[in-house]
Amino acid sequence: MTNTIERTAPPLSYTGPSEPSSWTTYLEQVDRVTPYLKGLARWVETLKHPKRAMIVDIPIEMDDGRVRHFEGFRVQHNLSRGPGKGGVRFHPHVTLQETMALAAWMTIKTAAMDLPFGGAKGGVRVNPQSLTQNELEKLTRRYTSEISIIIGPQKDIPAPDVNTNAQIMAWMMDTYSMHAGFTSSGVVTGKPVHLGGSLGRVKATGRGVFVTGREAAGRLGMDITGARVALQGFGNVGSAAAELFASAGAKVIAIQDQWGSLIDERGIDVRSLASATSGIAGIGGSPNLNDAFWDVPCDILILAALESQMTAERARRTRAKLVLEGANGPTLPDADDILADRDILVVPDVICNAGGVTVSYFEWVQDFSSFFWSEDEINARLDKLMVESLRKIWACADRNKISLRTGTYVIACERILAARQERGLYP
Ligand code: NAD
């Protein structure tokens, strides 16, 4: 962390045309599933309205004595099936609409996995790399304090997302516990293991990408051994997925991160890259290859960076046979149609990256019972749950002759809307 102070971003217009399109993408995905929901379609509007959205001001005193204000959000999209669940993102582009979309995808994801949660998400518009460790801790604690009235082990349980990690979860847990007057380990997941975190949580999302990718490759008759993998995003999700594919004999031939791309048909040593602190640029990657990345002949393309990366133009260019959505919302709806027309199989985010929330569920359960499982037990339960969920989704997609994404939405929306119908409307 350096000592440079970030310029606070100007306030955004929350619903203006310049907002990212993730919420629009999500709404379109809901429209696509509606014809398959039969009688439950009566309730579908509930999915288009977040239950609760909180905007908070986060003033902190920087190390040089100045006071800066940052804007934060916590959105609880739907709580019909249980407490809210979803990560916290620290990123300069965080907006309310993006957070709404990410919360909504959590609603779909927890239901697709049949976990007893609703969907939520949080974020702070900040470039965390520009903060010192002291400033980052203050920002995290003030944000937690501001949203503490709506989070809690039975209400809404945050977790790590882009640019947040176990240390930030430890600060969140401590701040919430100070308010509560007792240690509340179940208020967040993704904590350090000795604070009630779960073994296997750090790599769980990448592991889920691997498990669903392995199953999908099997359906395509594709052998993982020797399969060529291209990967966008080499953070928590991307690096864990890359390591598992490499261990299974696949060859990672292209990696792109926010600083550049590296392409090497002989294969990239992903284990040595995992310890490089300066990303792709530190091992010979270059921004000049960023465009060429999308033309690389590969069997599997893993999208593990951010939303809206697979545009229609890139969907026409990709040479992959299988696309794995490790990131949330990486494919725009028109790109989805092009990939389908080209017979390129897409494993959608709402099942592909559900490994993280599944092990977060395990962590929450372990915290409640104060009884902890071994890493092998966790990995085995994760593998089993993901394979079972994916098989049910696949059967639904085959039955209705629809894409795997729409199939996942059918299964998830049926569960959410049945809960809505059974609970009824209050008052
Ligand atoms: P991270 O911050 O650890 O890593 C993000 C990676 O993406 C980095 O390598 C970064 O350099 C790269 N990146 C960022 N902007 C880019 C750009 N414009 N072009 C190319 N690369 C870019 O984040 P993460 O936790 O690995 O999350 C990645 C995605 O997975 C996000 O969409 C997140 O919401 C989703 N996700 C994360 C988890 C989790 O458990 N961490 C769970 C489910 C979904």
Coordinates of C-alpha atoms and ligand atoms in Angstrom, one line a residue:
M1 CA 0.0 0.0 0.0
T2 CA 1.3 3.5 -0.9
N3 CA 0.7 6.7 0.9
T4 CA -1.0 8.4 -2.1
I5 CA -4.4 9.8 -1.4
E6 CA -7.2 9.1 -3.8
R7 CA -9.3 11.8 -5.2
T8 CA -12.9 11.1 -4.1
A9 CA -15.1 10.3 -7.1
P10 CA -17.9 12.8 -7.7
P11 CA -21.4 11.7 -6.7
L12 CA -23.1 9.7 -9.4
S13 CA -26.6 10.0 -10.8
Y14 CA -27.9 6.7 -9.5
T15 CA -30.1 5.9 -12.5
G16 CA -28.6 7.9 -15.3
P17 CA -27.8 6.5 -18.7
S18 CA -24.1 6.3 -18.0
E19 CA -24.7 3.6 -15.4
P20 CA -23.3 0.2 -16.1
S21 CA -25.7 -2.1 -17.9
S22 CA -25.5 -5.0 -15.4
W23 CA -29.0 -4.3 -14.0
T24 CA -30.4 -4.1 -17.5
T25 CA -28.7 -7.4 -18.3
Y26 CA -30.3 -9.0 -15.2
L27 CA -33.8 -7.7 -16.1
E28 CA -33.4 -9.1 -19.6
Q29 CA -32.4 -12.5 -18.1
V30 CA -35.6 -12.4 -15.9
D31 CA -37.7 -11.6 -19.0
R32 CA -36.3 -14.6 -20.8
V33 CA -37.3 -17.0 -18.0
T34 CA -40.8 -15.7 -17.5
P35 CA -42.5 -17.8 -20.2
Y36 CA -41.3 -20.9 -18.5
L37 CA -42.6 -20.1 -15.0
K38 CA -46.3 -21.0 -15.6
G39 CA -48.5 -19.9 -12.7
L40 CA -45.6 -18.5 -10.7
A41 CA -45.1 -15.9 -13.4
R42 CA -47.7 -13.9 -11.5
W43 CA -45.0 -13.1 -8.9
V44 CA -42.1 -12.4 -11.3
E45 CA -42.2 -8.6 -10.7
T46 CA -40.9 -9.3 -7.2
L47 CA -37.5 -10.2 -8.8
K48 CA -37.4 -6.8 -10.6
H49 CA -37.5 -4.8 -7.3
P50 CA -34.8 -5.0 -4.7
K51 CA -36.3 -5.4 -1.3
R52 CA -34.0 -2.8 0.4
A53 CA -31.2 -0.6 -0.7
M54 CA -29.0 1.4 1.6
I55 CA -26.6 4.3 0.5
V56 CA -24.1 5.3 3.1
D57 CA -21.6 8.1 3.5
I58 CA -18.2 7.0 4.8
P59 CA -16.1 9.9 6.1
I60 CA -12.6 8.9 7.1
E61 CA -9.6 10.9 8.3
M62 CA -6.7 10.1 5.9
D63 CA -3.1 9.7 7.1
D64 CA -2.3 13.3 6.0
G65 CA -5.0 14.7 8.2
R66 CA -7.6 15.4 5.4
V67 CA -11.1 14.1 5.7
R68 CA -12.4 12.3 2.6
H69 CA -15.9 11.0 2.0
F70 CA -16.6 7.7 0.2
E71 CA -19.9 6.3 -1.0
G72 CA -21.0 2.8 0.0
F73 CA -24.0 0.6 -0.6
R74 CA -25.7 -2.5 0.7
V75 CA -28.5 -4.0 -1.3
Q76 CA -30.8 -6.8 -0.1
H77 CA -32.4 -7.9 -3.3
N78 CA -34.7 -10.7 -2.1
L79 CA -35.0 -12.4 1.4
S80 CA -37.9 -14.8 0.6
R81 CA -35.8 -17.9 1.2
G82 CA -33.6 -16.7 4.1
P83 CA -31.1 -14.1 5.2
G84 CA -29.3 -12.0 2.6
K85 CA -26.0 -13.4 1.3
G86 CA -23.4 -11.7 -0.9
G87 CA -20.0 -10.1 -1.1
V88 CA -18.6 -6.6 -0.6
R89 CA -16.7 -5.0 -3.4
F90 CA -14.2 -2.2 -3.1
H91 CA -13.7 -0.7 -6.6
P92 CA -13.7 2.8 -8.2
H93 CA -16.6 1.9 -10.5
V94 CA -19.0 0.6 -7.8
T95 CA -22.5 2.1 -8.2
L96 CA -25.9 1.5 -6.8
Q97 CA -27.2 -0.1 -10.0
E98 CA -24.2 -2.4 -10.3
T99 CA -24.7 -3.5 -6.6
M100 CA -28.4 -4.1 -7.3
A101 CA -27.5 -6.4 -10.2
L102 CA -24.9 -8.3 -8.2
A103 CA -27.4 -8.7 -5.3
A104 CA -30.0 -10.0 -7.7
W105 CA -27.6 -12.5 -9.2
M106 CA -26.9 -13.7 -5.6
T107 CA -30.7 -14.3 -5.2
I108 CA -30.7 -16.5 -8.3
K109 CA -27.4 -18.2 -7.3
T110 CA -28.4 -19.2 -3.8
A111 CA -31.7 -20.5 -5.1
A112 CA -30.0 -22.4 -7.9
M113 CA -27.9 -24.2 -5.3
D114 CA -30.9 -24.6 -3.0
L115 CA -29.1 -22.8 -0.1
P116 CA -31.3 -21.3 2.6
F117 CA -30.4 -17.7 1.7
G118 CA -31.7 -14.7 -0.2
G119 CA -29.5 -12.4 -2.3
A120 CA -27.5 -9.3 -1.2
K121 CA -24.4 -7.4 -2.2
G122 CA -22.4 -4.4 -0.9
G123 CA -19.7 -2.1 -2.2
V124 CA -17.7 1.0 -1.7
R125 CA -16.7 3.3 -4.6
V126 CA -12.9 3.5 -3.8
N127 CA -9.6 2.4 -5.3
P128 CA -8.3 0.4 -2.4
Q129 CA -4.8 0.3 -3.9
S130 CA -4.6 4.1 -3.2
L131 CA -5.2 3.7 0.5
T132 CA -2.7 2.9 3.3
Q133 CA -3.5 -0.2 5.4
N134 CA -4.6 2.2 8.2
E135 CA -7.0 4.0 5.8
L136 CA -8.4 0.8 4.5
E137 CA -9.2 -0.4 8.0
K138 CA -10.9 2.8 8.9
L139 CA -12.9 2.7 5.6
T140 CA -14.0 -0.9 6.3
R141 CA -14.9 -0.3 9.9
R142 CA -17.0 2.9 9.1
Y143 CA -18.7 1.2 6.2
T144 CA -19.6 -1.8 8.5
S145 CA -20.8 0.5 11.3
E146 CA -23.1 2.3 8.8
I147 CA -24.6 -0.9 7.4
S148 CA -24.7 -2.7 10.8
I149 CA -28.4 -2.0 11.3
I150 CA -29.3 -4.2 8.4
I151 CA -26.7 -7.0 8.6
G152 CA -26.4 -9.9 11.1
P153 CA -26.1 -13.7 11.1
Q154 CA -29.9 -14.0 10.7
K155 CA -30.3 -10.9 8.5
D156 CA -27.6 -10.5 5.9
I157 CA -24.1 -12.0 5.9
P158 CA -21.4 -10.2 3.8
A159 CA -18.4 -12.0 2.3
P160 CA -15.3 -11.1 0.1
D161 CA -15.6 -10.0 -3.5
V162 CA -13.4 -8.0 -5.8
N163 CA -10.6 -6.3 -3.8
T164 CA -11.8 -7.5 -0.4
N165 CA -10.4 -10.5 1.5
A166 CA -10.2 -12.4 4.8
Q167 CA -8.5 -9.4 6.6
I168 CA -11.3 -7.1 5.6
M169 CA -13.9 -9.7 6.8
A170 CA -12.0 -9.9 10.2
W171 CA -12.4 -6.1 10.5
M172 CA -16.1 -6.3 9.6
M173 CA -16.7 -9.1 12.1
D174 CA -14.8 -7.2 14.8
T175 CA -16.7 -3.9 14.2
Y176 CA -20.1 -5.6 14.2
S177 CA -19.2 -7.5 17.4
M178 CA -18.2 -4.3 19.1
H179 CA -21.6 -2.9 18.4
A180 CA -23.3 -6.1 19.5
G181 CA -21.3 -6.4 22.7
F182 CA -20.3 -10.0 22.0
T183 CA -18.3 -11.9 19.4
S184 CA -20.5 -12.6 16.4
S185 CA -18.5 -14.8 14.1
G186 CA -21.5 -15.7 11.9
V187 CA -22.0 -12.1 10.6
V188 CA -19.6 -12.5 7.7
T189 CA -18.0 -15.4 5.9
G190 CA -14.6 -15.7 4.2
K191 CA -13.0 -14.8 7.6
P192 CA -9.5 -16.0 8.6
V193 CA -9.7 -19.7 9.7
H194 CA -8.8 -19.0 13.3
L195 CA -11.7 -16.5 13.6
G196 CA -14.3 -19.1 12.6
G197 CA -13.5 -19.1 8.9
S198 CA -13.9 -22.3 6.9
L199 CA -11.1 -24.3 5.4
G200 CA -11.3 -24.3 1.6
R201 CA -13.2 -21.0 1.4
V202 CA -10.4 -19.0 -0.3
K203 CA -10.3 -21.3 -3.3
A204 CA -14.0 -22.4 -3.2
T205 CA -15.2 -20.2 -6.1
G206 CA -12.3 -21.3 -8.3
R207 CA -13.0 -24.9 -7.3
G208 CA -16.6 -24.6 -8.3
V209 CA -15.6 -23.2 -11.7
F210 CA -13.4 -26.2 -12.1
V211 CA -16.1 -28.7 -11.0
T212 CA -18.8 -27.2 -13.3
G213 CA -16.2 -26.9 -16.1
R214 CA -15.2 -30.6 -15.7
E215 CA -18.8 -31.7 -15.9
A216 CA -19.5 -29.5 -18.9
A217 CA -16.4 -30.7 -20.7
G218 CA -17.6 -34.3 -20.0
R219 CA -20.9 -33.5 -21.7
L220 CA -19.0 -32.1 -24.7
G221 CA -16.8 -35.2 -24.9
M222 CA -13.8 -32.9 -24.2
D223 CA -10.8 -34.3 -22.4
I224 CA -9.5 -31.9 -19.7
T225 CA -6.0 -33.4 -20.1
G226 CA -4.4 -31.3 -22.8
A227 CA -7.3 -28.9 -23.1
R228 CA -6.2 -25.4 -23.9
V229 CA -7.5 -22.8 -21.4
A230 CA -7.6 -19.0 -21.8
L231 CA -8.4 -17.0 -18.6
Q232 CA -9.5 -13.5 -18.0
G233 CA -8.8 -12.3 -14.4
F234 CA -6.1 -13.8 -12.2
G235 CA -7.4 -12.9 -8.8
N236 CA -9.1 -15.0 -6.1
V237 CA -11.4 -16.9 -8.6
G238 CA -9.2 -17.0 -11.7
S239 CA -6.0 -18.2 -10.0
A240 CA -7.7 -21.0 -8.1
A241 CA -9.5 -22.2 -11.2
A242 CA -6.3 -22.0 -13.3
E243 CA -4.4 -24.1 -10.7
L244 CA -7.0 -26.8 -10.6
F245 CA -7.3 -27.0 -14.4
A246 CA -3.5 -27.2 -14.6
S247 CA -3.4 -29.9 -12.0
A248 CA -5.9 -31.9 -14.0
G249 CA -3.6 -31.7 -17.0
A250 CA -5.0 -28.7 -18.9
K251 CA -2.7 -26.2 -20.5
V252 CA -3.3 -22.5 -19.6
I253 CA -2.1 -20.7 -22.7
A254 CA -3.4 -17.2 -22.2
I255 CA -4.1 -15.0 -19.2
Q256 CA -5.4 -11.4 -19.1
D257 CA -5.6 -9.2 -16.1
Q258 CA -6.2 -5.5 -15.6
W259 CA -2.5 -4.7 -16.5
G260 CA -2.1 -6.8 -19.7
S261 CA -2.2 -10.2 -21.4
L262 CA 0.2 -13.0 -21.7
I263 CA -0.1 -15.6 -24.5
D264 CA 2.1 -18.7 -24.7
E265 CA 1.0 -21.7 -26.6
R266 CA 3.6 -23.9 -24.8
G267 CA 1.6 -23.2 -21.5
I268 CA 2.0 -20.8 -18.7
D269 CA 3.3 -21.9 -15.3
V270 CA 0.3 -20.7 -13.2
R271 CA 1.7 -21.8 -9.9
S272 CA 4.7 -19.4 -10.2
L273 CA 2.4 -16.7 -11.5
A274 CA 0.3 -17.0 -8.3
S275 CA 3.2 -15.8 -6.2
A276 CA 4.1 -12.8 -8.6
T277 CA 2.8 -9.7 -6.8
S278 CA 2.8 -7.4 -9.9
G279 CA 0.3 -9.5 -12.0
I280 CA 0.8 -10.4 -15.6
A281 CA 2.9 -7.4 -16.3
G282 CA 5.6 -8.7 -13.9
I283 CA 6.1 -11.9 -15.9
G284 CA 6.2 -10.5 -19.5
G285 CA 2.5 -9.7 -20.1
S286 CA 1.7 -6.6 -22.2
P287 CA -1.4 -4.4 -22.8
N288 CA -0.5 -4.7 -26.5
L289 CA -1.8 -8.3 -26.4
N290 CA -5.2 -7.4 -24.8
D291 CA -7.1 -7.5 -28.1
A292 CA -5.3 -10.6 -29.4
F293 CA -6.4 -12.4 -26.2
W294 CA -9.9 -12.8 -27.7
D295 CA -8.6 -14.6 -30.8
V296 CA -6.5 -17.2 -29.1
P297 CA -7.4 -20.7 -30.3
C298 CA -8.5 -22.4 -27.1
D299 CA -10.9 -25.1 -25.9
I300 CA -12.1 -23.4 -22.6
L301 CA -12.4 -19.7 -21.9
I302 CA -12.7 -18.7 -18.3
L303 CA -14.1 -15.3 -17.6
A304 CA -13.0 -14.4 -14.0
A305 CA -12.6 -10.6 -14.0
L306 CA -15.7 -8.3 -14.1
E307 CA -19.1 -7.8 -15.6
S308 CA -19.9 -7.1 -19.3
Q309 CA -16.6 -8.4 -20.7
M310 CA -18.1 -10.8 -23.3
T311 CA -19.5 -8.4 -25.8
A312 CA -21.2 -9.3 -29.1
E313 CA -18.0 -8.6 -31.0
R314 CA -15.9 -10.8 -28.7
A315 CA -18.5 -13.5 -28.9
R316 CA -18.1 -13.6 -32.7
R317 CA -14.3 -13.8 -32.3
T318 CA -13.8 -16.3 -29.5
R319 CA -12.4 -19.7 -30.6
A320 CA -13.5 -21.5 -27.4
K321 CA -15.9 -24.4 -27.3
L322 CA -16.8 -23.9 -23.7
V323 CA -17.1 -20.6 -21.7
L324 CA -17.0 -20.7 -17.9
E325 CA -18.4 -17.6 -16.1
G326 CA -16.3 -17.4 -13.0
A327 CA -17.1 -13.6 -12.8
N328 CA -20.6 -12.3 -12.2
G329 CA -22.5 -11.1 -15.3
P330 CA -19.5 -11.2 -17.7
T331 CA -21.7 -12.0 -20.8
L332 CA -24.1 -9.4 -22.3
P333 CA -27.4 -10.8 -23.6
D334 CA -26.7 -10.3 -27.3
A335 CA -23.3 -12.0 -26.8
D336 CA -25.1 -14.9 -25.2
D337 CA -27.3 -15.3 -28.3
I338 CA -24.3 -15.3 -30.6
L339 CA -22.5 -17.9 -28.5
A340 CA -25.6 -20.1 -28.5
D341 CA -25.9 -19.7 -32.3
R342 CA -22.2 -20.7 -32.6
D343 CA -22.8 -23.8 -30.5
I344 CA -20.5 -22.6 -27.8
L345 CA -21.6 -23.9 -24.4
V346 CA -21.7 -21.3 -21.6
V347 CA -21.8 -22.4 -18.0
P348 CA -23.5 -19.3 -16.5
D349 CA -22.2 -17.4 -13.5
V350 CA -25.2 -18.2 -11.3
I351 CA -24.1 -21.8 -11.1
C352 CA -20.4 -21.7 -12.3
N353 CA -19.2 -19.4 -9.6
A354 CA -21.5 -20.7 -6.8
G355 CA -18.7 -22.6 -5.1
G356 CA -17.8 -19.5 -3.0
V357 CA -21.3 -19.0 -1.6
T358 CA -21.7 -22.7 -1.0
V359 CA -18.6 -22.9 1.2
S360 CA -19.8 -19.6 2.8
Y361 CA -22.9 -21.5 3.7
F362 CA -20.7 -24.3 5.2
E363 CA -18.8 -21.6 7.1
W364 CA -22.1 -20.1 8.5
V365 CA -23.3 -23.5 9.5
Q366 CA -20.0 -24.4 11.2
D367 CA -20.0 -21.0 13.1
F368 CA -23.6 -21.7 14.4
S369 CA -22.6 -25.1 15.6
S370 CA -19.0 -24.2 16.6
F371 CA -18.0 -27.5 15.1
F372 CA -15.5 -27.4 12.2
W373 CA -15.0 -29.8 9.3
S374 CA -11.8 -30.9 7.6
E375 CA -10.8 -29.4 4.2
D376 CA -11.3 -32.7 2.5
E377 CA -14.8 -33.0 3.9
I378 CA -15.6 -29.4 2.7
N379 CA -14.2 -30.0 -0.8
A380 CA -16.1 -33.3 -1.1
R381 CA -19.4 -31.7 0.0
L382 CA -18.8 -28.8 -2.4
D383 CA -18.1 -31.1 -5.3
K384 CA -21.2 -33.2 -4.6
L385 CA -23.6 -30.3 -4.2
M386 CA -22.4 -28.6 -7.3
V387 CA -22.6 -31.7 -9.5
E388 CA -26.1 -32.5 -8.2
S389 CA -27.3 -28.9 -8.8
L390 CA -25.8 -28.8 -12.3
R391 CA -27.4 -32.1 -13.2
K392 CA -30.9 -30.9 -12.2
I393 CA -30.3 -27.7 -14.1
W394 CA -29.1 -29.6 -17.2
A395 CA -32.2 -31.9 -17.1
C396 CA -34.4 -28.8 -16.9
A397 CA -32.6 -27.2 -19.9
D398 CA -32.8 -30.4 -21.9
R399 CA -36.5 -30.8 -21.1
N400 CA -37.4 -27.3 -22.2
K401 CA -34.8 -27.0 -25.0
I402 CA -33.4 -23.9 -23.5
S403 CA -29.9 -22.7 -22.6
L404 CA -28.1 -23.7 -19.4
R405 CA -28.5 -20.0 -18.2
T406 CA -32.3 -20.0 -18.7
G407 CA -32.5 -23.5 -17.2
T408 CA -30.7 -22.3 -14.1
Y409 CA -33.1 -19.3 -13.9
V410 CA -36.1 -21.6 -14.3
I411 CA -35.0 -23.8 -11.3
A412 CA -34.0 -20.8 -9.2
C413 CA -37.0 -18.6 -10.0
E414 CA -39.4 -21.5 -9.3
R415 CA -37.9 -21.9 -5.8
I416 CA -37.9 -18.1 -5.0
L417 CA -41.4 -17.4 -6.4
A418 CA -42.9 -20.5 -4.7
A419 CA -41.5 -19.2 -1.4
R420 CA -43.0 -15.8 -2.2
Q421 CA -46.3 -17.4 -3.0
E422 CA -46.4 -19.6 0.1
R423 CA -45.4 -16.7 2.4
G424 CA -48.0 -14.4 0.9
L425 CA -48.0 -10.7 0.9
Y426 CA -47.8 -8.8 4.2
P427 CA -50.1 -7.2 5.4
Ligands
NAD1 P1 -10.1 -10.2 -7.5 O1 -10.0 -8.7 -7.2 O2 -9.3 -11.1 -6.6 O3 -9.5 -10.4 -9.0 C1 -10.0 -9.7 -10.1 C2 -9.1 -10.0 -11.3 O4 -9.6 -9.4 -12.5 C3 -7.7 -9.5 -11.2 O5 -6.7 -10.4 -11.8 C4 -7.7 -8.2 -12.0 O6 -6.4 -7.8 -12.5 C5 -8.6 -8.6 -13.2 N1 -9.3 -7.5 -13.9 C6 -10.0 -6.5 -13.3 N2 -10.4 -5.7 -14.3 C7 -10.0 -6.2 -15.5 C8 -10.2 -5.9 -16.8 N3 -10.8 -4.8 -17.2 N4 -9.7 -6.7 -17.8 C9 -9.0 -7.8 -17.4 N5 -8.8 -8.2 -16.2 C10 -9.3 -7.4 -15.2 O7 -11.6 -10.6 -7.7 P2 -12.3 -12.0 -7.5 O8 -12.7 -12.2 -6.1 O9 -11.4 -13.0 -8.2 O10 -13.6 -11.8 -8.4 C11 -13.6 -11.9 -9.8 C12 -15.0 -12.0 -10.3 O11 -15.6 -13.2 -9.7 C13 -16.0 -10.9 -9.9 O12 -16.9 -10.8 -10.9 C14 -16.6 -11.4 -8.6 O13 -17.9 -10.7 -8.4 C15 -16.8 -12.8 -9.0 N6 -17.0 -13.7 -7.8 C16 -16.1 -13.7 -6.8 C17 -16.3 -14.6 -5.7 C18 -15.3 -14.7 -4.6 O14 -15.5 -15.6 -3.8 N7 -14.2 -13.9 -4.6 C19 -17.4 -15.4 -5.7 C20 -18.3 -15.4 -6.8 C21 -18.1 -14.5 -7.8

